[in-house]
Amino acid sequence: MRVEFSPPDITEEEIEAVAAVLRSGWITTGERVAELEAALTAYTGAAGTVCLSSGTAALEMALRLLGIGPGDEVITTAYTYSATAAAICHVGARPVLCDLPAEGYLLTAEMIEPLLTTRTRAVIPVDFAGICCDYRAIKTLLWQKYRMFTPQNPVQEAIGRVAIIADAAHSLGACRDGVMSGALADFTCLSFHAVKNLTTAEGGAICWRNIAGADHSWIERQIRLLSLHGQTRTAREKLAGGWEYDIVMPGYKCNMTDCAAALGLVQLRRYPELLARRRAICRQYDTLLDGLSLELPGHILSGQNASACHLYPVYLPGCTEVRRGVLMEALSGSGVMANVHYKPLPMLTAYRALGYSPDSFPNAYRRYAGELTLPLHSRMNEAEVAYTVMQFTDIATQMGLLPPRHRPRPGPPSFLEGEEDDD
Ligand SMILES: Cc1ncc(COP(=O)(O)O)c(C=O)c1O
């Protein structure tokens, strides 16, 4: 059996929707993008949404909208993909990396507090694996410290404290304290990259919450200007109302196409079903791996703090990088494609060059060394989950990473339910 790590879940409906755009004569930013933006706003409960070409672009545009640049500091976690910190570098600000807490994968208010300075302009928590950070606690901390903060542009002024930009590349559909990802932070950046829960092949979006005192139509207009050369009329508007336009700033170019949005609209319509499947897989993993001496991701599958179940990371306490590598190779040999999330940023050349050293991030390093991400995608069936668990536990036990014990009984896949179990 071969179990893929995270292939896209594309049906004939997505293919038809993209084909219809290709046949329509309008393939770049237009009606489909506007529809997807409205649908995402309704789904997340955000005040507004602008779709862009990637999650990285969404992070960068949020920082630019906030006027963040050289001389400013932005706090984020060392335990993330490079995109989170790279966007901070792109605007010329300094990424201030935070170690993980002793437990778990998420940035916490306690870990952020000692890193705050009068130059801190934003914090970017990352909703790792689909689990939302505790935005309420982070917001409370930043309000407590508001005297350290001097706003430098009208959006910062309306927020009144250090801004929170959620890196929600993993968390579409998740919630915290009953609030959906998209409406939790001041700005929320989604990714629709090929491996994400909802894909447009490449794509992203920036959502914002209702910020009292901010002019929401100005925010929307500003993001559109930033992402399309600072041009006052889009290609579609030019077609409808004359060619003439102005360029009000030398802007960037990261708009979404209608082809991508058509794919995203079908994925969003299917999303409740895709999310339910992911949650069922996590439930099956949780059941099969229960009682072993390893740490499970802790996905909450329903209610006020439900996870989007994007990744299924398991943590083997005491495992080393080398042994984890051997385990992954053996798993791959048995047809199970696992992965690692993440190599902490201070271990990577670009962030070492910024002066970071892995030695200053012991929790992130320890977690990385013992972490392995099992396959999780909405096309995965129960037999594949059971096979993955069987291979993983057998190999880890043989390697001494799990104590010998009676192999957890995967139990029959549900399609065999009711049949005799004869061993
Ligand atoms: C945590 C995180 N942040 C940001 C991104 C960037 O998203 P994109 O690839 O859409 O630019 C990713 C994508 O892998 C991610 O996993």
PDB file of N, CA, C and O in Angstrom, residues 287-329:
ATOM      1  N   THR A 287      -7.511   7.432  18.269  1.00  0.00           N
ATOM      2  CA  THR A 287      -7.938   6.168  18.885  1.00  0.00           C
ATOM      3  C   THR A 287      -6.848   5.113  18.749  1.00  0.00           C
ATOM      4  O   THR A 287      -6.499   4.434  19.716  1.00  0.00           O
ATOM      5  N   LEU A 288      -6.285   4.997  17.559  1.00  0.00           N
ATOM      6  CA  LEU A 288      -5.301   3.933  17.322  1.00  0.00           C
ATOM      7  C   LEU A 288      -3.981   4.183  18.045  1.00  0.00           C
ATOM      8  O   LEU A 288      -3.267   3.245  18.378  1.00  0.00           O
ATOM      9  N   LEU A 289      -3.649   5.456  18.256  1.00  0.00           N
ATOM     10  CA  LEU A 289      -2.353   5.775  18.870  1.00  0.00           C
ATOM     11  C   LEU A 289      -2.471   6.027  20.368  1.00  0.00           C
ATOM     12  O   LEU A 289      -1.461   6.258  21.044  1.00  0.00           O
ATOM     13  N   ASP A 290      -3.683   5.955  20.877  1.00  0.00           N
ATOM     14  CA  ASP A 290      -3.908   6.236  22.293  1.00  0.00           C
ATOM     15  C   ASP A 290      -3.118   5.253  23.172  1.00  0.00           C
ATOM     16  O   ASP A 290      -3.026   4.074  22.865  1.00  0.00           O
ATOM     17  N   GLY A 291      -2.533   5.765  24.251  1.00  0.00           N
ATOM     18  CA  GLY A 291      -1.867   4.887  25.207  1.00  0.00           C
ATOM     19  C   GLY A 291      -0.419   4.597  24.884  1.00  0.00           C
ATOM     20  O   GLY A 291       0.272   3.949  25.666  1.00  0.00           O
ATOM     21  N   LEU A 292       0.072   5.051  23.740  1.00  0.00           N
ATOM     22  CA  LEU A 292       1.487   4.847  23.413  1.00  0.00           C
ATOM     23  C   LEU A 292       2.292   5.984  24.046  1.00  0.00           C
ATOM     24  O   LEU A 292       1.753   7.047  24.326  1.00  0.00           O
ATOM     25  N   SER A 293       3.594   5.753  24.219  1.00  0.00           N
ATOM     26  CA  SER A 293       4.382   6.808  24.877  1.00  0.00           C
ATOM     27  C   SER A 293       4.833   7.843  23.845  1.00  0.00           C
ATOM     28  O   SER A 293       6.009   7.997  23.569  1.00  0.00           O
ATOM     29  N   LEU A 294       3.877   8.493  23.249  1.00  0.00           N
ATOM     30  CA  LEU A 294       4.188   9.588  22.338  1.00  0.00           C
ATOM     31  C   LEU A 294       3.103  10.653  22.492  1.00  0.00           C
ATOM     32  O   LEU A 294       2.004  10.354  22.955  1.00  0.00           O
ATOM     33  N   GLU A 295       3.468  11.877  22.101  1.00  0.00           N
ATOM     34  CA  GLU A 295       2.521  12.978  22.279  1.00  0.00           C
ATOM     35  C   GLU A 295       1.740  13.183  20.984  1.00  0.00           C
ATOM     36  O   GLU A 295       2.317  13.356  19.916  1.00  0.00           O
ATOM     37  N   LEU A 296       0.422  13.168  21.108  1.00  0.00           N
ATOM     38  CA  LEU A 296      -0.449  13.366  19.943  1.00  0.00           C
ATOM     39  C   LEU A 296      -0.715  14.866  19.781  1.00  0.00           C
ATOM     40  O   LEU A 296      -0.488  15.646  20.705  1.00  0.00           O
ATOM     41  N   PRO A 297      -1.215  15.289  18.602  1.00  0.00           N
ATOM     42  CA  PRO A 297      -1.324  16.736  18.366  1.00  0.00           C
ATOM     43  C   PRO A 297      -2.367  17.452  19.217  1.00  0.00           C
ATOM     44  O   PRO A 297      -2.284  18.667  19.383  1.00  0.00           O
ATOM     45  N   GLY A 298      -3.341  16.723  19.739  1.00  0.00           N
ATOM     46  CA  GLY A 298      -4.347  17.390  20.578  1.00  0.00           C
ATOM     47  C   GLY A 298      -5.387  18.155  19.777  1.00  0.00           C
ATOM     48  O   GLY A 298      -5.859  19.202  20.223  1.00  0.00           O
ATOM     49  N   HIS A 299      -5.737  17.645  18.600  1.00  0.00           N
ATOM     50  CA  HIS A 299      -6.796  18.294  17.815  1.00  0.00           C
ATOM     51  C   HIS A 299      -8.126  18.148  18.548  1.00  0.00           C
ATOM     52  O   HIS A 299      -8.524  17.031  18.905  1.00  0.00           O
ATOM     53  N   ILE A 300      -8.810  19.262  18.736  1.00  0.00           N
ATOM     54  CA  ILE A 300     -10.173  19.208  19.274  1.00  0.00           C
ATOM     55  C   ILE A 300     -11.089  19.136  18.052  1.00  0.00           C
ATOM     56  O   ILE A 300     -10.926  19.912  17.100  1.00  0.00           O
ATOM     57  N   LEU A 301     -11.998  18.184  18.061  1.00  0.00           N
ATOM     58  CA  LEU A 301     -12.688  17.868  16.806  1.00  0.00           C
ATOM     59  C   LEU A 301     -14.040  18.552  16.637  1.00  0.00           C
ATOM     60  O   LEU A 301     -14.635  18.484  15.563  1.00  0.00           O
ATOM     61  N   SER A 302     -14.526  19.220  17.677  1.00  0.00           N
ATOM     62  CA  SER A 302     -15.792  19.947  17.529  1.00  0.00           C
ATOM     63  C   SER A 302     -15.868  21.013  18.619  1.00  0.00           C
ATOM     64  O   SER A 302     -15.008  21.060  19.502  1.00  0.00           O
ATOM     65  N   GLY A 303     -16.876  21.862  18.513  1.00  0.00           N
ATOM     66  CA  GLY A 303     -17.122  22.845  19.574  1.00  0.00           C
ATOM     67  C   GLY A 303     -16.383  24.152  19.385  1.00  0.00           C
ATOM     68  O   GLY A 303     -15.924  24.477  18.283  1.00  0.00           O
ATOM     69  N   GLN A 304     -16.260  24.873  20.499  1.00  0.00           N
ATOM     70  CA  GLN A 304     -15.765  26.263  20.503  1.00  0.00           C
ATOM     71  C   GLN A 304     -14.288  26.407  20.141  1.00  0.00           C
ATOM     72  O   GLN A 304     -13.839  27.492  19.816  1.00  0.00           O
ATOM     73  N   ASN A 305     -13.531  25.306  20.273  1.00  0.00           N
ATOM     74  CA  ASN A 305     -12.088  25.373  20.006  1.00  0.00           C
ATOM     75  C   ASN A 305     -11.680  24.315  18.977  1.00  0.00           C
ATOM     76  O   ASN A 305     -10.584  23.748  19.059  1.00  0.00           O
ATOM     77  N   ALA A 306     -12.553  24.075  18.026  1.00  0.00           N
ATOM     78  CA  ALA A 306     -12.298  23.001  17.056  1.00  0.00           C
ATOM     79  C   ALA A 306     -11.095  23.325  16.171  1.00  0.00           C
ATOM     80  O   ALA A 306     -10.872  24.478  15.789  1.00  0.00           O
ATOM     81  N   SER A 307     -10.344  22.298  15.869  1.00  0.00           N
ATOM     82  CA  SER A 307      -9.166  22.433  14.998  1.00  0.00           C
ATOM     83  C   SER A 307      -9.571  22.233  13.541  1.00  0.00           C
ATOM     84  O   SER A 307     -10.554  21.555  13.244  1.00  0.00           O
ATOM     85  N   ALA A 308      -8.753  22.778  12.633  1.00  0.00           N
ATOM     86  CA  ALA A 308      -8.968  22.535  11.197  1.00  0.00           C
ATOM     87  C   ALA A 308      -8.246  21.264  10.747  1.00  0.00           C
ATOM     88  O   ALA A 308      -8.296  20.903   9.565  1.00  0.00           O
ATOM     89  N   CYS A 309      -7.553  20.605  11.695  1.00  0.00           N
ATOM     90  CA  CYS A 309      -6.925  19.305  11.400  1.00  0.00           C
ATOM     91  C   CYS A 309      -6.123  19.322  10.100  1.00  0.00           C
ATOM     92  O   CYS A 309      -6.324  18.487   9.217  1.00  0.00           O
ATOM     93  N   HIS A 310      -5.196  20.274  10.016  1.00  0.00           N
ATOM     94  CA  HIS A 310      -4.397  20.364   8.788  1.00  0.00           C
ATOM     95  C   HIS A 310      -3.251  19.345   8.779  1.00  0.00           C
ATOM     96  O   HIS A 310      -2.958  18.743   7.748  1.00  0.00           O
ATOM     97  N   LEU A 311      -2.589  19.190   9.933  1.00  0.00           N
ATOM     98  CA  LEU A 311      -1.465  18.244  10.026  1.00  0.00           C
ATOM     99  C   LEU A 311      -1.708  17.314  11.196  1.00  0.00           C
ATOM    100  O   LEU A 311      -2.389  17.680  12.156  1.00  0.00           O
ATOM    101  N   TYR A 312      -1.068  16.127  11.141  1.00  0.00           N
ATOM    102  CA  TYR A 312      -1.124  15.227  12.303  1.00  0.00           C
ATOM    103  C   TYR A 312       0.310  14.982  12.792  1.00  0.00           C
ATOM    104  O   TYR A 312       0.933  13.962  12.447  1.00  0.00           O
ATOM    105  N   PRO A 313       0.857  15.947  13.585  1.00  0.00           N
ATOM    106  CA  PRO A 313       2.220  15.767  14.086  1.00  0.00           C
ATOM    107  C   PRO A 313       2.233  14.889  15.326  1.00  0.00           C
ATOM    108  O   PRO A 313       1.417  15.073  16.233  1.00  0.00           O
ATOM    109  N   VAL A 314       3.131  13.909  15.355  1.00  0.00           N
ATOM    110  CA  VAL A 314       3.324  13.140  16.589  1.00  0.00           C
ATOM    111  C   VAL A 314       4.722  13.465  17.103  1.00  0.00           C
ATOM    112  O   VAL A 314       5.634  13.743  16.321  1.00  0.00           O
ATOM    113  N   TYR A 315       4.876  13.450  18.419  1.00  0.00           N
ATOM    114  CA  TYR A 315       6.149  13.815  19.034  1.00  0.00           C
ATOM    115  C   TYR A 315       6.641  12.651  19.882  1.00  0.00           C
ATOM    116  O   TYR A 315       5.930  12.180  20.771  1.00  0.00           O
ATOM    117  N   LEU A 316       7.846  12.193  19.546  1.00  0.00           N
ATOM    118  CA  LEU A 316       8.471  11.085  20.278  1.00  0.00           C
ATOM    119  C   LEU A 316       9.488  11.689  21.246  1.00  0.00           C
ATOM    120  O   LEU A 316      10.580  12.087  20.827  1.00  0.00           O
ATOM    121  N   PRO A 317       9.130  11.781  22.530  1.00  0.00           N
ATOM    122  CA  PRO A 317      10.061  12.415  23.479  1.00  0.00           C
ATOM    123  C   PRO A 317      11.395  11.682  23.468  1.00  0.00           C
ATOM    124  O   PRO A 317      11.439  10.451  23.419  1.00  0.00           O
ATOM    125  N   GLY A 318      12.478  12.440  23.491  1.00  0.00           N
ATOM    126  CA  GLY A 318      13.804  11.843  23.568  1.00  0.00           C
ATOM    127  C   GLY A 318      14.363  11.376  22.234  1.00  0.00           C
ATOM    128  O   GLY A 318      15.506  10.936  22.157  1.00  0.00           O
ATOM    129  N   CYS A 319      13.578  11.463  21.171  1.00  0.00           N
ATOM    130  CA  CYS A 319      14.066  11.032  19.851  1.00  0.00           C
ATOM    131  C   CYS A 319      15.096  12.041  19.339  1.00  0.00           C
ATOM    132  O   CYS A 319      15.015  13.223  19.641  1.00  0.00           O
ATOM    133  N   THR A 320      16.069  11.550  18.577  1.00  0.00           N
ATOM    134  CA  THR A 320      17.045  12.471  17.991  1.00  0.00           C
ATOM    135  C   THR A 320      16.710  12.677  16.519  1.00  0.00           C
ATOM    136  O   THR A 320      16.004  11.862  15.918  1.00  0.00           O
ATOM    137  N   GLU A 321      17.283  13.728  15.967  1.00  0.00           N
ATOM    138  CA  GLU A 321      17.098  14.026  14.549  1.00  0.00           C
ATOM    139  C   GLU A 321      17.477  12.827  13.679  1.00  0.00           C
ATOM    140  O   GLU A 321      16.765  12.475  12.742  1.00  0.00           O
ATOM    141  N   VAL A 322      18.618  12.195  14.028  1.00  0.00           N
ATOM    142  CA  VAL A 322      19.142  11.090  13.216  1.00  0.00           C
ATOM    143  C   VAL A 322      18.181   9.903  13.265  1.00  0.00           C
ATOM    144  O   VAL A 322      17.820   9.323  12.228  1.00  0.00           O
ATOM    145  N   ARG A 323      17.725   9.555  14.463  1.00  0.00           N
ATOM    146  CA  ARG A 323      16.832   8.392  14.586  1.00  0.00           C
ATOM    147  C   ARG A 323      15.494   8.688  13.923  1.00  0.00           C
ATOM    148  O   ARG A 323      14.870   7.813  13.314  1.00  0.00           O
ATOM    149  N   ARG A 324      15.022   9.922  14.030  1.00  0.00           N
ATOM    150  CA  ARG A 324      13.773  10.296  13.345  1.00  0.00           C
ATOM    151  C   ARG A 324      13.946  10.127  11.821  1.00  0.00           C
ATOM    152  O   ARG A 324      13.041   9.669  11.124  1.00  0.00           O
ATOM    153  N   GLY A 325      15.146  10.459  11.328  1.00  0.00           N
ATOM    154  CA  GLY A 325      15.429  10.289   9.902  1.00  0.00           C
ATOM    155  C   GLY A 325      15.360   8.824   9.496  1.00  0.00           C
ATOM    156  O   GLY A 325      14.804   8.474   8.447  1.00  0.00           O
ATOM    157  N   VAL A 326      15.922   7.934  10.346  1.00  0.00           N
ATOM    158  CA  VAL A 326      15.907   6.491  10.058  1.00  0.00           C
ATOM    159  C   VAL A 326      14.455   5.996  10.052  1.00  0.00           C
ATOM    160  O   VAL A 326      14.035   5.247   9.161  1.00  0.00           O
ATOM    161  N   LEU A 327      13.682   6.461  11.019  1.00  0.00           N
ATOM    162  CA  LEU A 327      12.264   6.076  11.115  1.00  0.00           C
ATOM    163  C   LEU A 327      11.506   6.506   9.850  1.00  0.00           C
ATOM    164  O   LEU A 327      10.736   5.731   9.270  1.00  0.00           O
ATOM    165  N   MET A 328      11.765   7.725   9.397  1.00  0.00           N
ATOM    166  CA  MET A 328      11.055   8.217   8.205  1.00  0.00           C
ATOM    167  C   MET A 328      11.437   7.430   6.963  1.00  0.00           C
ATOM    168  O   MET A 328      10.600   7.156   6.110  1.00  0.00           O
ATOM    169  N   GLU A 329      12.716   7.082   6.878  1.00  0.00           N
ATOM    170  CA  GLU A 329      13.163   6.318   5.714  1.00  0.00           C
ATOM    171  C   GLU A 329      12.487   4.940   5.684  1.00  0.00           C
ATOM    172  O   GLU A 329      12.029   4.481   4.640  1.00  0.00           O
TER     173      GLU A 329
END
